[in-house]
Tab-separated table of C-alpha atoms in Angstrom:
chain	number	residue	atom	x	y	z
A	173	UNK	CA	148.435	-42.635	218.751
A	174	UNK	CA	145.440	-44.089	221.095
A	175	UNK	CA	145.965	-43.626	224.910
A	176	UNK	CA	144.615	-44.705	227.850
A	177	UNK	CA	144.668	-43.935	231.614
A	178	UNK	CA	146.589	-46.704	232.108
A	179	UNK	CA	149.098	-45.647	229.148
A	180	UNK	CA	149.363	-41.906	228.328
A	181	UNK	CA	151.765	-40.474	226.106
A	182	UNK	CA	151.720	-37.524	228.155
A	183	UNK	CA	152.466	-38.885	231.308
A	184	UNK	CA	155.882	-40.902	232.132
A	185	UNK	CA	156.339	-44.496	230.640
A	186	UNK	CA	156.436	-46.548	233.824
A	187	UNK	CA	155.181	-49.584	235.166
A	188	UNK	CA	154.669	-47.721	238.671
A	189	UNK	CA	151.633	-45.406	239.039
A	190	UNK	CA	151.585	-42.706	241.407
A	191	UNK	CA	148.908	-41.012	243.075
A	192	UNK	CA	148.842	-38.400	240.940
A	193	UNK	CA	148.680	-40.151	237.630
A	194	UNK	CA	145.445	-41.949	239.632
A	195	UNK	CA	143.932	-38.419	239.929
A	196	UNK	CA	144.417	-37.328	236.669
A	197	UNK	CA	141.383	-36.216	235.039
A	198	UNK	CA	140.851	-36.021	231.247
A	199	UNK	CA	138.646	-34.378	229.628
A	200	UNK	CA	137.192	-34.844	225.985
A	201	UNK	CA	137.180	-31.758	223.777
A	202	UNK	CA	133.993	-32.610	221.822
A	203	UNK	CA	131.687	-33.651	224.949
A	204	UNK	CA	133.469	-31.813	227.733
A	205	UNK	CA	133.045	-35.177	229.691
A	206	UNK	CA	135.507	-35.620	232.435
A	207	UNK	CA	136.896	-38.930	232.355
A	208	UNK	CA	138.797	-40.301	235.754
A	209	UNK	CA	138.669	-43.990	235.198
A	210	UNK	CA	142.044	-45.974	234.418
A	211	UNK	CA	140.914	-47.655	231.364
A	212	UNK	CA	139.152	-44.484	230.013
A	213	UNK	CA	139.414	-44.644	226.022
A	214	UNK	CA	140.111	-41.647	224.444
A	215	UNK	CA	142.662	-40.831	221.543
A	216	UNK	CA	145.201	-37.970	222.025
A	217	UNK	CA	146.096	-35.398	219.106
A	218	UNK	CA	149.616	-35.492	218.053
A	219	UNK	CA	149.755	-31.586	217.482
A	220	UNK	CA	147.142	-30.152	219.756
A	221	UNK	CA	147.818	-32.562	222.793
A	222	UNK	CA	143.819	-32.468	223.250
A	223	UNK	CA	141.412	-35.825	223.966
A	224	UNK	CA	139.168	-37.036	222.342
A	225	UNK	CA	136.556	-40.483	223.834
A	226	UNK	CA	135.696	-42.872	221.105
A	227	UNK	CA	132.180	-42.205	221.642
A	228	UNK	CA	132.398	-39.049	219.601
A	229	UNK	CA	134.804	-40.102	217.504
A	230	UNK	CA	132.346	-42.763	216.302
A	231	UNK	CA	135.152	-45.320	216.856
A	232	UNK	CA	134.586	-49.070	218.320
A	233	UNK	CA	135.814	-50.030	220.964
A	234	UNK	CA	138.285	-53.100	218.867
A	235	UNK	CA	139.313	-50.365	216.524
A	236	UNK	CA	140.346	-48.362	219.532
A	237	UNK	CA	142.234	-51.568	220.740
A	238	UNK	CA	143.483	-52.123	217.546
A	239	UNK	CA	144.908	-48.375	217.081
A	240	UNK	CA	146.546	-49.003	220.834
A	241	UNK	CA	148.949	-51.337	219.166
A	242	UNK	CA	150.063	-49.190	216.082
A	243	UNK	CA	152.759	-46.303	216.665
A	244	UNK	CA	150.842	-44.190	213.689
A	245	UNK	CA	150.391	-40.515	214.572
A	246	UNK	CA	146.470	-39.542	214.642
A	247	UNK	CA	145.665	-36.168	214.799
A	248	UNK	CA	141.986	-34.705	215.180
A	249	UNK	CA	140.097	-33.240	212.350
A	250	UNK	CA	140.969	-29.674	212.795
A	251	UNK	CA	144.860	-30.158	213.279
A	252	UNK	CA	144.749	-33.208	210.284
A	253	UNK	CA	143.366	-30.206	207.835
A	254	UNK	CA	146.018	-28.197	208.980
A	255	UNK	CA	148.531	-30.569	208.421
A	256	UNK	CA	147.645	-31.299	205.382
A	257	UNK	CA	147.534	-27.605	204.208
A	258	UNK	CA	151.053	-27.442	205.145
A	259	UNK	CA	151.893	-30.296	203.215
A	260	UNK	CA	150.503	-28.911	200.293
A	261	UNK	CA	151.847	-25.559	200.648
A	262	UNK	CA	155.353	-27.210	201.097
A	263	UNK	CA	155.179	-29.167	197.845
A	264	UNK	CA	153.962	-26.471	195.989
A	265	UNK	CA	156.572	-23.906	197.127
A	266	UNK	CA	159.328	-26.605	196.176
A	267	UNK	CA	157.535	-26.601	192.681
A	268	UNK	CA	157.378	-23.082	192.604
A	269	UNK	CA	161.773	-22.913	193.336
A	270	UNK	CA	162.336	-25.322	190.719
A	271	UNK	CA	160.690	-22.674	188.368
A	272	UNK	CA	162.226	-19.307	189.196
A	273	UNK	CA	164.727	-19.314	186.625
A	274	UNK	CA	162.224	-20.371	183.686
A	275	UNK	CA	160.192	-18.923	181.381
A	276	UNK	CA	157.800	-19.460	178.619
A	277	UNK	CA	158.119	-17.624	175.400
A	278	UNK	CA	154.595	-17.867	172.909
A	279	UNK	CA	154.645	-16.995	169.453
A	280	UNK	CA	158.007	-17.850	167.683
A	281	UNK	CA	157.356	-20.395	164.664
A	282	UNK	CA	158.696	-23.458	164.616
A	283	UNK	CA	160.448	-24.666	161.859
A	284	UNK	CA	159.147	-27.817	159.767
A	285	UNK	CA	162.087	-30.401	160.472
A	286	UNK	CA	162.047	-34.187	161.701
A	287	UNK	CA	165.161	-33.603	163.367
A	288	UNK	CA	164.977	-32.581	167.070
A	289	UNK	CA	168.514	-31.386	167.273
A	290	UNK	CA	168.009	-29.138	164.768
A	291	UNK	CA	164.908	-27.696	165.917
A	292	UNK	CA	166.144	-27.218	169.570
A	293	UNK	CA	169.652	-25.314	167.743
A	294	UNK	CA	167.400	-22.740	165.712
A	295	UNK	CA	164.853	-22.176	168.753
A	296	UNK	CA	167.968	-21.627	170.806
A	297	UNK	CA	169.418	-18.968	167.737
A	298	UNK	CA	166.111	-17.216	167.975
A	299	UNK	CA	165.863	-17.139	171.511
A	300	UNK	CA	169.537	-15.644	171.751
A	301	UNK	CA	168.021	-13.069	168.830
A	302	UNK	CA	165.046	-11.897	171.388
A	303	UNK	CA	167.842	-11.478	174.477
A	304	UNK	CA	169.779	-9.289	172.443
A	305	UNK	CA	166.920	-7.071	171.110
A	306	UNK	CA	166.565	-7.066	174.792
A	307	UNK	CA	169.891	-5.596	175.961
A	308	UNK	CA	170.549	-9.174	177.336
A	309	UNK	CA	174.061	-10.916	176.614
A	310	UNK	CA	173.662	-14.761	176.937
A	311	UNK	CA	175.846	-17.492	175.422
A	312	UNK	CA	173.545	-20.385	173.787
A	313	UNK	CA	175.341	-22.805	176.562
A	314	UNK	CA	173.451	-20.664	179.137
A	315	UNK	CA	170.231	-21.265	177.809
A	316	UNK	CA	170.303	-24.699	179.951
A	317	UNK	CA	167.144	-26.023	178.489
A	318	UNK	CA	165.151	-25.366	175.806
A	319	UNK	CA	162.230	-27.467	175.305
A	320	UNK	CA	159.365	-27.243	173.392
A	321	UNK	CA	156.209	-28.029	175.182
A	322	UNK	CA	153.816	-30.565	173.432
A	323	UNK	CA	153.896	-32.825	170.667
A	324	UNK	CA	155.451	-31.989	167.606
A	325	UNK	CA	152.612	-31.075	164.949
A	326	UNK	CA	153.944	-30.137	161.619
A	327	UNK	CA	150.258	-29.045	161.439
A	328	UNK	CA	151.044	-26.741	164.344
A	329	UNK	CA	154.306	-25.345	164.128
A	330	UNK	CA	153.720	-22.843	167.250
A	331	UNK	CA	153.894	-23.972	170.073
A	332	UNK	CA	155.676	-22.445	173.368
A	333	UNK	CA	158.745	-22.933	174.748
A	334	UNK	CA	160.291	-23.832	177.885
A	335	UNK	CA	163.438	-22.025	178.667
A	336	UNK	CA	165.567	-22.602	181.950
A	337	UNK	CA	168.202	-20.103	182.668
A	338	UNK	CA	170.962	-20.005	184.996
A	339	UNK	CA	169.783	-17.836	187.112
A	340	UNK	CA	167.087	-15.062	187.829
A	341	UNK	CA	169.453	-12.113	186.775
A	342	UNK	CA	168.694	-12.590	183.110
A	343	UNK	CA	165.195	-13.135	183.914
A	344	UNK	CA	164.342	-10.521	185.679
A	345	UNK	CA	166.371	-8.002	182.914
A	346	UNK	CA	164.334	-9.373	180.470
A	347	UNK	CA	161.329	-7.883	182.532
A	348	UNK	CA	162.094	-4.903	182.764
A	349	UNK	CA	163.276	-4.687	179.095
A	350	UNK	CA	159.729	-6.275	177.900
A	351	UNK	CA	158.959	-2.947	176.146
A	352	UNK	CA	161.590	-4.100	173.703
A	353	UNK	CA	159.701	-6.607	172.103
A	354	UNK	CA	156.351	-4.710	172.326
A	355	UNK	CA	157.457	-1.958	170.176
A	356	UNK	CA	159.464	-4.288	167.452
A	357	UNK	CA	157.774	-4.978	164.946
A	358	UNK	CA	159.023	-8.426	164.542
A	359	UNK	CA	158.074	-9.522	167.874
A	360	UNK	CA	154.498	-8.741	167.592
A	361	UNK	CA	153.051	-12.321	168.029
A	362	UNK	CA	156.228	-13.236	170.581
A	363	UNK	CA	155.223	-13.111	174.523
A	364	UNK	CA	157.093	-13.781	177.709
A	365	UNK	CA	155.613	-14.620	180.992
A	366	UNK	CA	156.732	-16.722	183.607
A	367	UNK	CA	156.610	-20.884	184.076
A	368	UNK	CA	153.844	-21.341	186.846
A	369	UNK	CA	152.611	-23.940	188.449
A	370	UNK	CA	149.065	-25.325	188.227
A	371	UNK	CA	148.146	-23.263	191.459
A	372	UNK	CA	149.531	-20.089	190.408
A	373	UNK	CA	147.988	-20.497	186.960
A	374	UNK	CA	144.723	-20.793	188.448
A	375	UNK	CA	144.962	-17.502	190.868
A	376	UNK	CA	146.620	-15.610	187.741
A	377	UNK	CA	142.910	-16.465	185.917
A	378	UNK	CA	140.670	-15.423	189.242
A	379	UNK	CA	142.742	-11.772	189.258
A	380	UNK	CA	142.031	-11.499	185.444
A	381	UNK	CA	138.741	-12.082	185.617
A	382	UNK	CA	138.526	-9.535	188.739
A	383	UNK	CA	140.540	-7.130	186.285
A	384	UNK	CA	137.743	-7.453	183.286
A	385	UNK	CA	135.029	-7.652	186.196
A	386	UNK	CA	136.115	-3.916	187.602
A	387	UNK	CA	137.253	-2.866	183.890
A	388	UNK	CA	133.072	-3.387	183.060
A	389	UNK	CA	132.004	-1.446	186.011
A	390	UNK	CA	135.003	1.351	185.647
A	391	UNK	CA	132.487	4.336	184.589
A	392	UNK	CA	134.550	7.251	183.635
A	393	UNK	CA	135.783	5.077	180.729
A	394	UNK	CA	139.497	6.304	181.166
A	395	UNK	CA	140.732	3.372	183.187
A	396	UNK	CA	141.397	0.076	182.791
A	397	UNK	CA	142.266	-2.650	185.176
A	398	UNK	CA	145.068	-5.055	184.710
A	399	UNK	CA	147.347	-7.839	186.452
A	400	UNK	CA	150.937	-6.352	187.715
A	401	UNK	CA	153.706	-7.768	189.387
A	402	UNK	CA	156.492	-10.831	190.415
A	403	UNK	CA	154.833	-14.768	190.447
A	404	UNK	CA	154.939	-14.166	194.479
A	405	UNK	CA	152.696	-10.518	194.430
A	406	UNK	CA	150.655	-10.615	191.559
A	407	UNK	CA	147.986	-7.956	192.178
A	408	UNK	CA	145.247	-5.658	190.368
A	409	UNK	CA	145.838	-2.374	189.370
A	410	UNK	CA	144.042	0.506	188.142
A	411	UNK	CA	145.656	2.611	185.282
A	412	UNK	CA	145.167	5.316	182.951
A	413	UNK	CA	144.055	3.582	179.584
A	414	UNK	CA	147.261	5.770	177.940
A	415	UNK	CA	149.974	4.402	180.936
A	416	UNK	CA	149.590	0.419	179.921
């Protein structure tokens, strides 16, 4: 919102003046320049409170009338990048919610049918298969969704699936069961990881590449470097080639 001397946000709305609002100074927080006239033009920040004159803003002075009459919020640049960081980081960790409870499971073959019924019903039978190889109890109904992602190919009859559970609890079990399905046989091609979002996808690739980055330079040649822990504190590790 654009104020002048003669109408500041900050001050009280009233038709009366007093002496003090006359002495007021303002000062711009580009320039420095003191401004003490009435019908000084300068815009205030909606989060900092700090002024700004149109002559460093690079604003005329009709656009400055023109903003006068609008009741939009302007902020300056610092606070606007701010606020839109926090906008961004609010969507994303409403995206990120939405996901806890799902996972995506690679490498279990599709079978060749038009029907999408009975697709979904033998994913869903090999699905409950995996959970119980996994110490895991779970009813089909609780497997809420399962969805394969992409188009069907009967060309490509491998492609991962979207499962949304409950809750976390069977989730999280599944975890810390995972050396289940790395030791059987018949779930050599199968793997588990979690469903993240665009933003997480991209930091899980920077801290794999940092892992194979500090795997090269690792001299002794007995450790490796690899990617451990939740979706919220992924981190590197170093370990003995034997421990992963």
């Amino acid at each position: 919102m654009a104020s002048t001397r003669k109408s500041s946000i900050t001050c009280p709305k009233s038709s009366q003046k007093t002496s003090q609002d006359e002495d007021e100074a303002w000062t711009c927080a580009k320039c420095t320049k003191i401004f003490r006239e009435p019908e000084a033009q300068l815009m205030e920040c909606q989060r900092c409170k700090e002024h700004f004159c149109i002559t460093c803003l690079k604003k005329t002075k009709a656009e400055y009338s023109m903003l006068c009459k609008t009741d939009a919020m302007w902020f300056c640049g610092k606070c606007r990048i701010v606020m839109e960081q926090h906008a961004v980081t609010d969507i994303e960790i409403e995206k990120r919610k939405s996901r806890e409870n799902n996972l995506i499971v690679f490498g279990i073959p599709e079978i060749d049918e038009e029907s999408k019924e009975v697709r979904e019903n033998a994913d869903k039978e090999r699905l409950n298969e995996l959970f119980k190889d996994c110490k895991i109890q779970l009813d089909k109904e609780n497997l809420k969704t399962v969805k394969r992602l992409g188009k069907f190919n009967k060309e490509k009859l491998n492609r991962p699936i979207l499962v949304k559970l409950p809750s976390a609890e069977p989730k999280i079990t599944l975890f810390r069961n995972i050396h289940y399905i790395k030791t059987n046989p018949k779930y050599e091609k199968v793997g588990v990881s979690n469903d993240l979002t665009q933003a997480e996808r991209e930091q899980e690739k920077r801290l794999w590449d940092q892992a194979r980055r500090q795997t090269e330079e690792e001299v002794s040649g007995d450790y490796h470097f690899r990617v451990r822990g939740p979706p919220w504190a992924r981190k590197v590790v170093k370990l003995r080639k034997l421990d992963s």
